[in-house]
Amino acid sequence: MRILARAIRQLGSNVRHKGENHGIYLVGRRHLLERGLNYTCPAIQNARTDRFSRPSFMISRALSVDSMQTLDGEGNGDEGGPLVEYGRRIAAGELLDGDLCQLGTLRELQRLYDQLVEKANECQLDRYAASEKTGRSRWLWSRFLAPQSSYSPVKGLYLYGGVGTGKTMLMDLFYYQLPCTWRKKRIHFHDFMLNVHSRLQRHRGVSDPLEVVAGEISDEAILLCLDEFMVTDVADALILNRLFGQLFSNGVVLVATSNRAPDNLYEGGLQRDLFLPFIATVKERCIVHEIGSSVDYRKMTSGEQGFYLIGLDLSGVLKSTFQKLVGDHKAFAQEVEVVMGRKLQVPLGANGCAYFRFEDLCDRPLGAADYFGLFKKFHTLALDGIPIFGLHNRTAAYRFVTLIDVMYENKGRLLCTAEGSPFELFERIVTVSDAKQIAPRTSSRSRKNDDLDLCVDNELGFAKDRTISRLTEINSKEYQEQHAAVLAVKPLEQAAAAGKAM
C-alpha cells in the first residue's frame, strides 16, 4: 500500500515538472459496472482552459498527503475506500489530476466509508436475510410488537453543488468500493420516487401503506444512495417527511447528491410548510457538504455538432440521420409499457432508435415514468423541434428537463433539431434573484422593450443549468464514444444470457 502512496507522490512531482493543468473527466464506468462488467474506460484528456486552471502540484500533493494518512492508519486503510481508489485511478492514468474541492468531498466520503466498515455489524449492513413475511404481514406483526425506533449510529451524507462538479462520479466512487454483500442501493431520485408510488399503489388496502413501503425499502437497503435529489412534485413533497422518518427509524443511512442545499429544496412549492420538517430531518441525519468547485467538467469535453442541429427547418436532415442509424430495419409506430399499466405511443421506432416531435413528448401530460419506460426499450432518441422556452411553454420546459435527466441517467443518445443552442433555449427562464437584477421599467422605457415571455421560476431557473450542462455533455465526442462502447457490449451480454438459459 505504501508503494501506492509513493506512486502518487511521484505523479505530483511529474506534473509539477511539466507545469500542466488538466481537468478531470471520468467516462461513465458506472453504467457498465451496474451491468456487472469488468470494464474500465481509458481516461480522456480534457480541453485546457485558463479559467479552470489549478496549481496541479498543490492538488497532487494534497492527494498524496490524504492517501498517506489513509494508508498509514488514520482511517481504515486496509479496507481501501474512495480516497484510496481516487489516488489509484490517478496513478494508473484513469483520471487526470484532481480538484481540491473534490478532495474535500472525498474526505467526507472516506469518513463515511470508514464508519460504515467499523460499524457494519451494528448497522446490520451484512446481515440481510429475506424475511418469510410479506410487507403487509410484517407491518401487521409490528403492530403487536410495537418496536422502538433504531436510528443508525452512522450519519449519512448530503452532497450539493453546481452542475458538472463531479457529485455523481464521487458518490459512485464511494458506492462501488463497498462490499457487494451489503444491503445497499444506488438509484436516481426520479426512479426512486416512481418506485415508492408504485409500491403505495400495491398496498392501498392497509391503513398505513407508507409504513409498509418504508419497511420494504429498508429490508432491501440499509445504505440508500440517491442521485440528483430534486423535489418539484407536490405529491412527493407531502410524503417525503413521513417516508424518510420511517426509513431513518429503520436504520437507513442516506447518501444523496443534489444541485440544491437542503434549505433550498422545494423552494416556492405548494404547501411547503408541510415539507419543512423533512429538511430538518435530513439535516439531523446527514452531514451536509457543499462541493464548491466552479468547474463544469461536462462542458470541458470536445464538442460535436453532428447530432445537435440548430434550426427548426432541419427536420429533413434529422430524419435522414435517424434512418442511417436505423439501418436496414423498418421504423414503425409502437407502444412502450410504463408503470401501472400505462403505455407510451412511439411514432417511429426501430433498432433501438425512437423518433418523436417535441410536442408529442413534452407538450402532452407525460412524466418521468413515461421517459424511463422509453429508455428501457430505446437507446437513442431523435427529437424534432425543441423550442426556446419561456412563460408560454413553462410546463413543456419542466418536462424537457425531466426528459434530459432520465436520458442522462440511462446513458441515452440524443439527435435533435432545436431553435437555439442549449444556453439560448433557457435564456428567458430566470430565478427571482435573476429577475431582480434585470433593469425595471422606467418612464424612458416602453413596454415594447419588455420581454413579455420572460418566465420567473425558481425551480426551473435553477434546474436549467443542469440541463444545459447535460445537453453539452450528451453532444460531446467522448459521450458518443462511450455510448458506442455500451452498445458494443450488449450483444455479448445477450449471448451470455442465452448461453446460461440453455
Short mmCIF file of C-alpha atoms in Angstrom, two decimals:
data_model
loop_
_atom_site.label_atom_id
_atom_site.label_comp_id
_atom_site.label_asym_id
_atom_site.label_seq_id
_atom_site.Cartn_x
_atom_site.Cartn_y
_atom_site.Cartn_z
CA MET A 1 0.00 0.00 0.00
CA ARG A 2 2.90 2.35 0.70
CA ILE A 3 4.04 1.78 -2.87
CA LEU A 4 0.76 3.38 -3.98
CA ALA A 5 1.44 6.46 -1.87
CA ARG A 6 4.94 6.77 -3.39
CA ALA A 7 3.41 6.47 -6.86
CA ILE A 8 1.01 9.31 -6.08
CA ARG A 9 3.86 11.49 -4.80
CA GLN A 10 5.82 10.71 -7.95
CA LEU A 11 2.79 11.70 -10.03
CA GLY A 12 2.70 15.07 -8.25
CA SER A 13 6.40 15.53 -8.99
CA ASN A 14 5.94 14.76 -12.67
CA VAL A 15 3.01 17.15 -13.00
CA ARG A 16 4.95 19.87 -11.18
CA HIS A 17 7.87 19.38 -13.61
CA LYS A 18 5.69 19.59 -16.71
CA GLY A 19 3.66 22.53 -15.40
CA GLU A 20 0.49 21.20 -16.97
CA ASN A 21 -3.06 21.70 -15.71
CA HIS A 22 -5.71 19.16 -16.53
CA GLY A 23 -9.38 18.82 -15.74
CA ILE A 24 -10.77 15.54 -14.56
CA TYR A 25 -13.23 13.52 -16.59
CA LEU A 26 -14.34 10.03 -15.75
CA VAL A 27 -16.03 8.11 -18.52
CA GLY A 28 -19.30 6.56 -17.39
CA ARG A 29 -17.84 3.40 -15.97
CA ARG A 30 -20.80 3.23 -13.58
CA HIS A 31 -23.23 2.16 -16.31
CA LEU A 32 -21.07 -0.82 -17.17
CA LEU A 33 -20.38 -1.64 -13.53
CA GLU A 34 -24.12 -1.77 -12.88
CA ARG A 35 -24.31 -4.42 -15.56
CA GLY A 36 -21.66 -6.47 -13.82
CA LEU A 37 -18.99 -5.91 -16.45
CA ASN A 38 -15.32 -5.70 -15.57
CA TYR A 39 -14.68 -2.80 -17.90
CA THR A 40 -12.55 0.30 -17.41
CA CYS A 41 -12.71 3.09 -19.98
CA PRO A 42 -9.49 4.93 -20.79
CA ALA A 43 -9.06 8.37 -19.32
CA ILE A 44 -9.93 11.25 -21.56
CA GLN A 45 -7.75 14.33 -21.58
CA ASN A 46 -9.94 17.40 -21.36
CA ALA A 47 -9.52 20.68 -23.15
CA ARG A 48 -7.48 23.01 -21.01
CA THR A 49 -8.91 26.45 -20.24
CA ASP A 50 -7.13 29.16 -18.31
CA ARG A 51 -10.35 29.92 -16.47
CA PHE A 52 -10.38 26.44 -14.98
CA SER A 53 -6.64 26.09 -14.32
CA ARG A 54 -5.48 24.79 -10.97
CA PRO A 55 -1.99 24.60 -9.44
CA SER A 56 -1.52 20.90 -10.16
CA PHE A 57 1.36 20.35 -7.77
CA MET A 58 -0.81 21.55 -4.84
CA ILE A 59 -3.61 19.18 -5.81
CA SER A 60 -1.32 16.20 -6.27
CA ARG A 61 0.43 16.96 -3.01
CA ALA A 62 -2.88 17.22 -1.15
CA LEU A 63 -3.98 13.91 -2.62
CA SER A 64 -0.68 12.32 -1.67
CA VAL A 65 -0.96 13.51 1.94
CA ASP A 66 -4.56 12.32 2.26
CA SER A 67 -3.73 8.95 0.74
CA MET A 68 -0.72 8.54 3.02
CA GLN A 69 -2.85 9.29 6.09
CA THR A 70 -5.40 6.74 4.99
CA LEU A 71 -2.75 4.13 4.23
CA ASP A 72 -0.77 4.79 7.40
CA GLY A 73 -3.65 4.09 9.75
CA GLU A 74 -5.57 7.33 10.23
CA GLY A 75 -8.53 5.53 8.76
CA ASN A 76 -9.29 2.01 7.66
CA GLY A 77 -6.53 1.98 5.08
CA ASP A 78 -6.51 -1.80 4.94
CA GLU A 79 -10.12 -1.66 3.81
CA GLY A 80 -9.42 0.79 1.00
CA GLY A 81 -12.14 3.31 0.24
CA PRO A 82 -12.97 6.14 -2.16
CA LEU A 83 -9.93 8.28 -1.33
CA VAL A 84 -7.52 5.40 -1.95
CA GLU A 85 -9.36 4.42 -5.14
CA TYR A 86 -9.27 8.02 -6.36
CA GLY A 87 -5.48 8.08 -5.87
CA ARG A 88 -5.12 4.69 -7.55
CA ARG A 89 -7.02 5.89 -10.62
CA ILE A 90 -4.90 9.00 -10.93
CA ALA A 91 -1.71 6.95 -10.55
CA ALA A 92 -2.99 4.47 -13.16
CA GLY A 93 -3.90 7.24 -15.60
CA GLU A 94 -7.64 6.57 -15.45
CA LEU A 95 -8.18 10.06 -14.05
CA LEU A 96 -6.05 13.07 -14.87
CA ASP A 97 -5.07 15.14 -11.83
CA GLY A 98 -7.56 16.24 -9.22
CA ASP A 99 -9.65 19.05 -7.83
CA LEU A 100 -9.11 20.49 -4.35
CA CYS A 101 -12.87 20.86 -3.85
CA GLN A 102 -13.41 17.25 -4.85
CA LEU A 103 -10.70 16.19 -2.40
CA GLY A 104 -12.66 17.83 0.41
CA THR A 105 -15.69 15.80 -0.62
CA LEU A 106 -13.59 12.65 -0.82
CA ARG A 107 -12.50 13.16 2.78
CA GLU A 108 -16.17 13.20 3.82
CA LEU A 109 -16.89 10.08 1.77
CA GLN A 110 -13.84 8.34 3.23
CA ARG A 111 -15.05 9.25 6.73
CA LEU A 112 -18.43 7.71 5.99
CA TYR A 113 -16.80 4.65 4.41
CA ASP A 114 -14.59 4.10 7.47
CA GLN A 115 -17.50 4.47 9.90
CA LEU A 116 -19.67 2.06 7.92
CA VAL A 117 -16.89 -0.53 7.79
CA GLU A 118 -16.25 -0.13 11.51
CA LYS A 119 -19.93 -0.39 12.46
CA ALA A 120 -21.14 -2.76 9.74
CA ASN A 121 -22.44 -5.29 12.26
CA GLU A 122 -24.14 -2.67 14.40
CA CYS A 123 -25.81 -1.22 11.30
CA GLN A 124 -26.72 -4.76 10.13
CA LEU A 125 -25.35 -3.98 6.71
CA ASP A 126 -24.16 -7.53 6.05
CA ARG A 127 -26.83 -9.48 7.88
CA TYR A 128 -29.63 -9.37 5.39
CA ALA A 129 -31.79 -12.45 5.21
CA ALA A 130 -35.01 -12.34 3.26
CA SER A 131 -37.96 -12.40 5.60
CA GLU A 132 -40.62 -15.04 5.05
CA LYS A 133 -43.23 -12.43 5.95
CA THR A 134 -44.58 -10.18 3.22
CA GLY A 135 -44.51 -6.43 3.60
CA ARG A 136 -48.13 -6.38 4.82
CA SER A 137 -47.80 -9.21 7.32
CA ARG A 138 -44.60 -7.68 8.70
CA TRP A 139 -46.46 -4.40 9.16
CA LEU A 140 -49.32 -6.17 10.99
CA TRP A 141 -46.83 -8.07 13.14
CA SER A 142 -45.12 -4.82 14.11
CA ARG A 143 -48.45 -3.57 15.44
CA PHE A 144 -48.34 -6.25 18.14
CA LEU A 145 -44.63 -5.97 18.90
CA ALA A 146 -44.56 -2.12 18.82
CA PRO A 147 -40.79 -1.98 18.11
CA GLN A 148 -38.76 1.03 19.15
CA SER A 149 -37.01 3.25 16.60
CA SER A 150 -33.50 2.12 15.72
CA TYR A 151 -31.60 5.03 14.22
CA SER A 152 -28.28 4.17 12.60
CA PRO A 153 -25.19 5.03 14.68
CA VAL A 154 -23.71 6.45 11.47
CA LYS A 155 -24.82 9.74 9.94
CA GLY A 156 -25.29 9.88 6.18
CA LEU A 157 -24.04 12.50 3.74
CA TYR A 158 -25.88 15.09 1.65
CA LEU A 159 -23.64 16.46 -1.14
CA TYR A 160 -24.69 19.53 -3.06
CA GLY A 161 -23.05 21.86 -5.52
CA GLY A 162 -23.16 23.31 -9.02
CA VAL A 163 -23.74 21.30 -12.14
CA GLY A 164 -20.92 19.18 -13.54
CA THR A 165 -18.74 19.36 -10.41
CA GLY A 166 -18.45 15.58 -10.08
CA LYS A 167 -21.11 14.80 -7.44
CA THR A 168 -22.38 11.68 -9.17
CA MET A 169 -18.90 10.42 -10.03
CA LEU A 170 -17.73 10.84 -6.42
CA MET A 171 -20.81 9.13 -4.98
CA ASP A 172 -20.33 6.22 -7.37
CA LEU A 173 -16.65 6.02 -6.46
CA PHE A 174 -17.77 5.61 -2.84
CA TYR A 175 -20.62 3.20 -3.63
CA TYR A 176 -18.60 0.72 -5.69
CA GLN A 177 -15.88 0.45 -3.03
CA LEU A 178 -18.38 -1.00 -0.57
CA PRO A 179 -18.79 -4.79 -0.23
CA CYS A 180 -21.25 -6.20 -2.73
CA THR A 181 -22.82 -8.34 0.03
CA TRP A 182 -24.08 -5.28 1.87
CA ARG A 183 -27.68 -4.12 1.79
CA LYS A 184 -27.15 -1.11 -0.43
CA LYS A 185 -28.88 0.55 -3.36
CA ARG A 186 -27.84 3.32 -5.74
CA ILE A 187 -30.72 4.87 -7.69
CA HIS A 188 -31.73 8.14 -9.35
CA PHE A 189 -34.17 10.15 -7.23
CA HIS A 190 -36.80 10.25 -10.02
CA ASP A 191 -36.67 6.46 -10.30
CA PHE A 192 -36.77 6.05 -6.53
CA MET A 193 -39.96 8.12 -6.18
CA LEU A 194 -41.63 6.29 -9.06
CA ASN A 195 -40.87 3.06 -7.24
CA VAL A 196 -42.31 4.46 -3.99
CA HIS A 197 -45.57 5.50 -5.67
CA SER A 198 -45.84 2.10 -7.37
CA ARG A 199 -45.43 0.35 -4.00
CA LEU A 200 -48.03 2.63 -2.42
CA GLN A 201 -50.49 1.60 -5.13
CA ARG A 202 -49.78 -2.05 -4.38
CA HIS A 203 -50.51 -1.61 -0.66
CA ARG A 204 -53.59 0.58 -0.89
CA GLY A 205 -55.60 -1.81 1.27
CA VAL A 206 -53.73 -1.27 4.54
CA SER A 207 -54.31 1.60 6.93
CA ASP A 208 -50.75 2.92 6.61
CA PRO A 209 -49.23 1.84 3.28
CA LEU A 210 -46.34 4.30 3.68
CA GLU A 211 -45.08 2.40 6.72
CA VAL A 212 -45.20 -0.86 4.77
CA VAL A 213 -43.31 0.70 1.86
CA ALA A 214 -40.64 2.09 4.21
CA GLY A 215 -40.29 -1.38 5.74
CA GLU A 216 -39.81 -2.97 2.33
CA ILE A 217 -37.21 -0.41 1.25
CA SER A 218 -35.21 -0.70 4.46
CA ASP A 219 -35.32 -4.51 4.21
CA GLU A 220 -33.73 -4.23 0.78
CA ALA A 221 -31.20 -1.48 1.52
CA ILE A 222 -29.80 -0.06 4.74
CA LEU A 223 -27.49 2.20 2.73
CA LEU A 224 -29.54 4.26 0.26
CA CYS A 225 -27.67 6.36 -2.33
CA LEU A 226 -29.95 8.81 -4.18
CA ASP A 227 -28.58 10.78 -7.13
CA GLU A 228 -29.99 14.17 -8.23
CA PHE A 229 -32.22 14.84 -5.23
CA MET A 230 -34.69 17.44 -6.52
CA VAL A 231 -38.27 17.92 -5.30
CA THR A 232 -40.68 19.57 -7.74
CA ASP A 233 -43.83 17.47 -7.33
CA VAL A 234 -46.29 18.30 -4.56
CA ALA A 235 -47.22 14.63 -4.17
CA ASP A 236 -43.57 13.77 -3.49
CA ALA A 237 -43.15 16.72 -1.14
CA LEU A 238 -46.10 15.68 1.01
CA ILE A 239 -44.89 12.13 1.65
CA LEU A 240 -41.12 12.61 1.96
CA ASN A 241 -41.08 13.61 5.63
CA ARG A 242 -43.07 10.58 6.81
CA LEU A 243 -41.31 8.22 4.41
CA PHE A 244 -37.81 9.19 5.49
CA GLY A 245 -38.87 9.45 9.12
CA GLN A 246 -39.75 5.75 8.87
CA LEU A 247 -36.62 4.89 6.88
CA PHE A 248 -34.30 6.60 9.37
CA SER A 249 -36.15 4.88 12.24
CA ASN A 250 -35.47 1.59 10.48
CA GLY A 251 -31.73 2.33 10.49
CA VAL A 252 -31.33 3.55 6.91
CA VAL A 253 -28.25 5.65 6.09
CA LEU A 254 -28.80 8.19 3.31
CA VAL A 255 -26.21 9.42 0.82
CA ALA A 256 -27.64 11.99 -1.59
CA THR A 257 -26.39 14.33 -4.30
CA SER A 258 -28.23 17.50 -5.29
CA ASN A 259 -27.76 20.82 -7.00
CA ARG A 260 -29.54 22.44 -4.06
CA ALA A 261 -28.76 22.87 -0.39
CA PRO A 262 -31.38 21.21 1.87
CA ASP A 263 -32.83 24.60 2.87
CA ASN A 264 -33.49 25.40 -0.80
CA LEU A 265 -35.33 22.18 -1.68
CA TYR A 266 -38.87 22.66 -2.98
CA GLU A 267 -38.45 26.43 -2.71
CA GLY A 268 -41.70 28.20 -3.54
CA GLY A 269 -43.58 24.90 -3.81
CA LEU A 270 -47.22 24.38 -2.86
CA GLN A 271 -47.79 23.69 0.86
CA ARG A 272 -44.04 23.98 1.51
CA ASP A 273 -44.71 24.42 5.24
CA LEU A 274 -45.61 20.72 5.32
CA PHE A 275 -42.28 19.93 3.64
CA LEU A 276 -40.06 21.87 6.05
CA PRO A 277 -39.90 19.08 8.70
CA PHE A 278 -38.29 16.85 6.07
CA ILE A 279 -35.48 19.39 5.62
CA ALA A 280 -34.88 19.38 9.38
CA THR A 281 -34.84 15.56 9.39
CA VAL A 282 -32.26 15.39 6.59
CA LYS A 283 -30.01 17.91 8.35
CA GLU A 284 -30.30 15.88 11.57
CA ARG A 285 -29.50 12.50 9.99
CA CYS A 286 -26.93 13.61 7.37
CA ILE A 287 -23.79 15.70 7.29
CA VAL A 288 -24.40 18.41 4.70
CA HIS A 289 -21.37 19.14 2.49
CA GLU A 290 -21.03 21.57 -0.40
CA ILE A 291 -18.78 20.88 -3.37
CA GLY A 292 -17.52 24.37 -4.11
CA SER A 293 -15.80 23.76 -7.45
CA SER A 294 -16.61 26.26 -10.20
CA VAL A 295 -15.56 23.79 -12.90
CA ASP A 296 -18.25 22.15 -15.01
CA TYR A 297 -16.38 19.09 -16.24
CA ARG A 298 -19.16 18.13 -18.62
CA LYS A 299 -18.51 21.28 -20.63
CA MET A 300 -14.79 20.55 -20.86
CA THR A 301 -15.33 17.71 -23.32
CA SER A 302 -14.69 18.22 -27.01
CA GLY A 303 -17.94 19.26 -28.65
CA GLU A 304 -19.55 17.66 -31.67
CA GLN A 305 -22.09 19.38 -33.90
CA GLY A 306 -23.40 16.38 -35.83
CA PHE A 307 -26.37 15.39 -33.65
CA TYR A 308 -27.48 18.79 -32.29
CA LEU A 309 -28.90 20.71 -35.25
CA ILE A 310 -29.72 24.39 -34.66
CA GLY A 311 -32.61 25.39 -36.90
CA LEU A 312 -36.21 24.23 -36.95
CA ASP A 313 -36.00 23.88 -40.74
CA LEU A 314 -33.61 20.93 -40.48
CA SER A 315 -36.22 18.23 -39.88
CA GLY A 316 -35.25 16.54 -43.14
CA VAL A 317 -31.62 16.26 -42.03
CA LEU A 318 -32.73 14.82 -38.69
CA LYS A 319 -34.92 12.19 -40.35
CA SER A 320 -32.10 11.27 -42.72
CA THR A 321 -29.68 10.80 -39.79
CA PHE A 322 -32.32 8.79 -37.92
CA GLN A 323 -32.76 6.50 -40.93
CA LYS A 324 -28.99 5.92 -41.15
CA LEU A 325 -28.94 4.80 -37.51
CA VAL A 326 -31.94 2.54 -38.06
CA GLY A 327 -30.12 0.93 -41.00
CA ASP A 328 -31.90 -1.92 -42.76
CA HIS A 329 -34.61 -2.08 -40.11
CA LYS A 330 -38.04 -0.63 -40.85
CA ALA A 331 -39.25 2.04 -38.41
CA PHE A 332 -42.90 1.75 -37.36
CA ALA A 333 -45.32 3.07 -34.73
CA GLN A 334 -45.30 1.06 -31.49
CA GLU A 335 -46.12 1.12 -27.78
CA VAL A 336 -43.89 1.13 -24.73
CA GLU A 337 -45.18 -0.13 -21.39
CA VAL A 338 -44.52 2.07 -18.37
CA VAL A 339 -45.55 1.76 -14.71
CA MET A 340 -49.02 0.76 -13.52
CA GLY A 341 -50.20 -0.44 -16.92
CA ARG A 342 -49.70 2.85 -18.74
CA LYS A 343 -48.43 2.84 -22.31
CA LEU A 344 -46.44 5.40 -24.27
CA GLN A 345 -47.10 5.75 -28.00
CA VAL A 346 -43.90 5.90 -30.07
CA PRO A 347 -44.50 7.46 -33.53
CA LEU A 348 -41.50 5.71 -35.12
CA GLY A 349 -39.07 3.19 -33.67
CA ALA A 350 -36.61 0.56 -34.83
CA ASN A 351 -33.17 -0.86 -33.97
CA GLY A 352 -33.12 0.85 -30.56
CA CYS A 353 -33.91 4.29 -32.03
CA ALA A 354 -37.13 6.28 -31.46
CA TYR A 355 -38.37 9.36 -33.31
CA PHE A 356 -40.65 12.00 -31.74
CA ARG A 357 -41.72 15.52 -32.46
CA PHE A 358 -41.11 17.72 -29.43
CA GLU A 359 -44.80 18.37 -28.85
CA ASP A 360 -45.55 14.62 -28.79
CA LEU A 361 -43.11 14.05 -25.94
CA CYS A 362 -43.13 17.31 -23.94
CA ASP A 363 -46.46 19.03 -24.68
CA ARG A 364 -48.51 16.04 -23.55
CA PRO A 365 -49.18 15.04 -19.90
CA LEU A 366 -46.16 12.76 -19.61
CA GLY A 367 -43.65 12.39 -16.80
CA ALA A 368 -40.55 10.59 -15.57
CA ALA A 369 -42.27 7.18 -15.61
CA ASP A 370 -43.00 7.51 -19.33
CA TYR A 371 -39.46 8.60 -20.08
CA PHE A 372 -37.93 5.77 -18.05
CA GLY A 373 -40.13 3.33 -19.99
CA LEU A 374 -38.94 4.87 -23.25
CA PHE A 375 -35.23 4.48 -22.45
CA LYS A 376 -35.66 0.93 -21.20
CA LYS A 377 -36.51 -0.02 -24.78
CA PHE A 378 -34.65 2.60 -26.85
CA HIS A 379 -31.07 3.83 -26.50
CA THR A 380 -31.34 6.70 -28.99
CA LEU A 381 -33.94 9.49 -29.23
CA ALA A 382 -34.45 11.70 -32.28
CA LEU A 383 -36.36 14.78 -31.08
CA ASP A 384 -37.62 17.24 -33.69
CA GLY A 385 -38.37 20.87 -32.90
CA ILE A 386 -37.08 21.83 -29.42
CA PRO A 387 -38.28 25.44 -28.94
CA ILE A 388 -36.87 28.33 -26.96
CA PHE A 389 -38.56 28.18 -23.56
CA GLY A 390 -40.41 30.99 -21.83
CA LEU A 391 -43.56 31.80 -19.93
CA HIS A 392 -45.82 30.46 -22.69
CA ASN A 393 -44.35 26.93 -22.59
CA ARG A 394 -43.07 26.62 -19.00
CA THR A 395 -44.78 23.24 -18.47
CA ALA A 396 -43.09 21.83 -21.57
CA ALA A 397 -39.76 23.15 -20.24
CA TYR A 398 -40.26 21.21 -16.99
CA ARG A 399 -40.96 18.03 -18.97
CA PHE A 400 -37.91 18.61 -21.17
CA VAL A 401 -35.69 18.98 -18.07
CA THR A 402 -37.06 15.68 -16.74
CA LEU A 403 -36.56 14.00 -20.13
CA ILE A 404 -32.89 15.03 -20.27
CA ASP A 405 -32.38 13.89 -16.65
CA VAL A 406 -33.78 10.44 -17.46
CA MET A 407 -31.84 10.22 -20.72
CA TYR A 408 -28.59 11.12 -18.98
CA GLU A 409 -29.21 8.61 -16.18
CA ASN A 410 -29.77 5.86 -18.75
CA LYS A 411 -26.82 6.98 -20.91
CA GLY A 412 -29.12 7.54 -23.87
CA ARG A 413 -28.13 9.30 -27.08
CA LEU A 414 -29.87 12.41 -28.46
CA LEU A 415 -30.38 13.59 -32.02
CA CYS A 416 -32.37 16.80 -32.26
CA THR A 417 -33.30 19.97 -34.05
CA ALA A 418 -33.55 22.99 -31.79
CA GLU A 419 -34.38 26.66 -32.13
CA GLY A 420 -31.13 27.65 -30.44
CA SER A 421 -28.08 26.44 -28.54
CA PRO A 422 -28.62 24.79 -25.13
CA PHE A 423 -27.97 28.14 -23.45
CA GLU A 424 -30.33 30.03 -25.79
CA LEU A 425 -33.15 27.54 -25.16
CA PHE A 426 -33.30 28.62 -21.49
CA GLU A 427 -32.26 32.27 -21.77
CA ARG A 428 -35.76 33.50 -20.87
CA ILE A 429 -36.03 31.25 -17.79
CA VAL A 430 -34.80 33.16 -14.73
CA THR A 431 -34.90 32.85 -10.96
CA VAL A 432 -36.43 35.53 -8.72
CA SER A 433 -32.91 36.70 -7.91
CA ASP A 434 -32.04 36.97 -11.61
CA ALA A 435 -35.27 38.87 -12.29
CA LYS A 436 -34.42 41.46 -9.64
CA GLN A 437 -31.17 42.22 -11.44
CA ILE A 438 -32.99 42.96 -14.68
CA ALA A 439 -33.47 46.71 -15.02
CA PRO A 440 -37.07 47.63 -14.05
CA ARG A 441 -39.32 49.55 -16.40
CA THR A 442 -38.94 53.32 -16.19
CA SER A 443 -40.66 56.22 -17.89
CA SER A 444 -37.94 56.16 -20.53
CA ARG A 445 -38.57 52.53 -21.37
CA SER A 446 -41.54 51.43 -23.39
CA ARG A 447 -43.47 48.25 -22.68
CA LYS A 448 -42.42 47.19 -26.17
CA ASN A 449 -38.90 46.72 -24.84
CA ASP A 450 -40.01 44.32 -22.10
CA ASP A 451 -39.61 40.59 -22.68
CA LEU A 452 -43.23 39.57 -22.18
CA ASP A 453 -42.24 35.90 -22.44
CA LEU A 454 -39.78 36.07 -19.51
CA CYS A 455 -40.50 33.19 -17.12
CA VAL A 456 -39.62 33.83 -13.46
CA ASP A 457 -39.49 30.39 -11.86
CA ASN A 458 -37.01 29.49 -9.11
CA GLU A 459 -37.15 25.72 -9.56
CA LEU A 460 -36.89 25.80 -13.33
CA GLY A 461 -34.37 28.64 -13.25
CA PHE A 462 -32.16 26.55 -11.02
CA ALA A 463 -32.63 23.29 -12.95
CA LYS A 464 -31.80 24.85 -16.33
CA ASP A 465 -28.06 24.97 -15.57
CA ARG A 466 -28.02 21.21 -15.07
CA THR A 467 -29.92 20.66 -18.33
CA ILE A 468 -27.62 22.98 -20.32
CA SER A 469 -24.62 21.16 -18.88
CA ARG A 470 -26.02 17.73 -19.70
CA LEU A 471 -27.04 18.71 -23.21
CA THR A 472 -23.47 19.89 -23.75
CA GLU A 473 -22.01 16.61 -22.49
CA ILE A 474 -24.50 14.42 -24.36
CA ASN A 475 -23.39 16.19 -27.54
CA SER A 476 -19.69 15.64 -26.89
CA LYS A 477 -17.38 13.29 -28.75
CA GLU A 478 -16.50 11.50 -25.51
CA TYR A 479 -20.12 10.80 -24.66
CA GLN A 480 -20.81 9.48 -28.16
CA GLU A 481 -17.80 7.15 -27.90
CA GLN A 482 -18.98 5.94 -24.51
CA HIS A 483 -22.47 5.30 -25.91
CA ALA A 484 -20.98 3.28 -28.76
CA ALA A 485 -18.91 1.24 -26.29
CA VAL A 486 -22.02 0.38 -24.27
CA LEU A 487 -23.87 -0.71 -27.42
CA ALA A 488 -20.91 -2.86 -28.45
CA VAL A 489 -21.04 -4.96 -25.27
CA LYS A 490 -24.82 -5.51 -25.32
CA PRO A 491 -24.69 -8.40 -27.85
CA LEU A 492 -22.08 -10.09 -25.64
CA GLU A 493 -24.41 -9.79 -22.63
CA GLN A 494 -27.34 -11.18 -24.61
CA ALA A 495 -25.23 -14.07 -25.89
CA ALA A 496 -24.06 -14.86 -22.37
CA ALA A 497 -27.64 -14.76 -21.07
CA ALA A 498 -28.77 -17.08 -23.87
CA GLY A 499 -25.94 -19.49 -23.05
CA LYS A 500 -27.00 -19.66 -19.41
CA ALA A 501 -30.60 -20.31 -20.42
CA MET A 502 -29.50 -23.32 -22.48
#
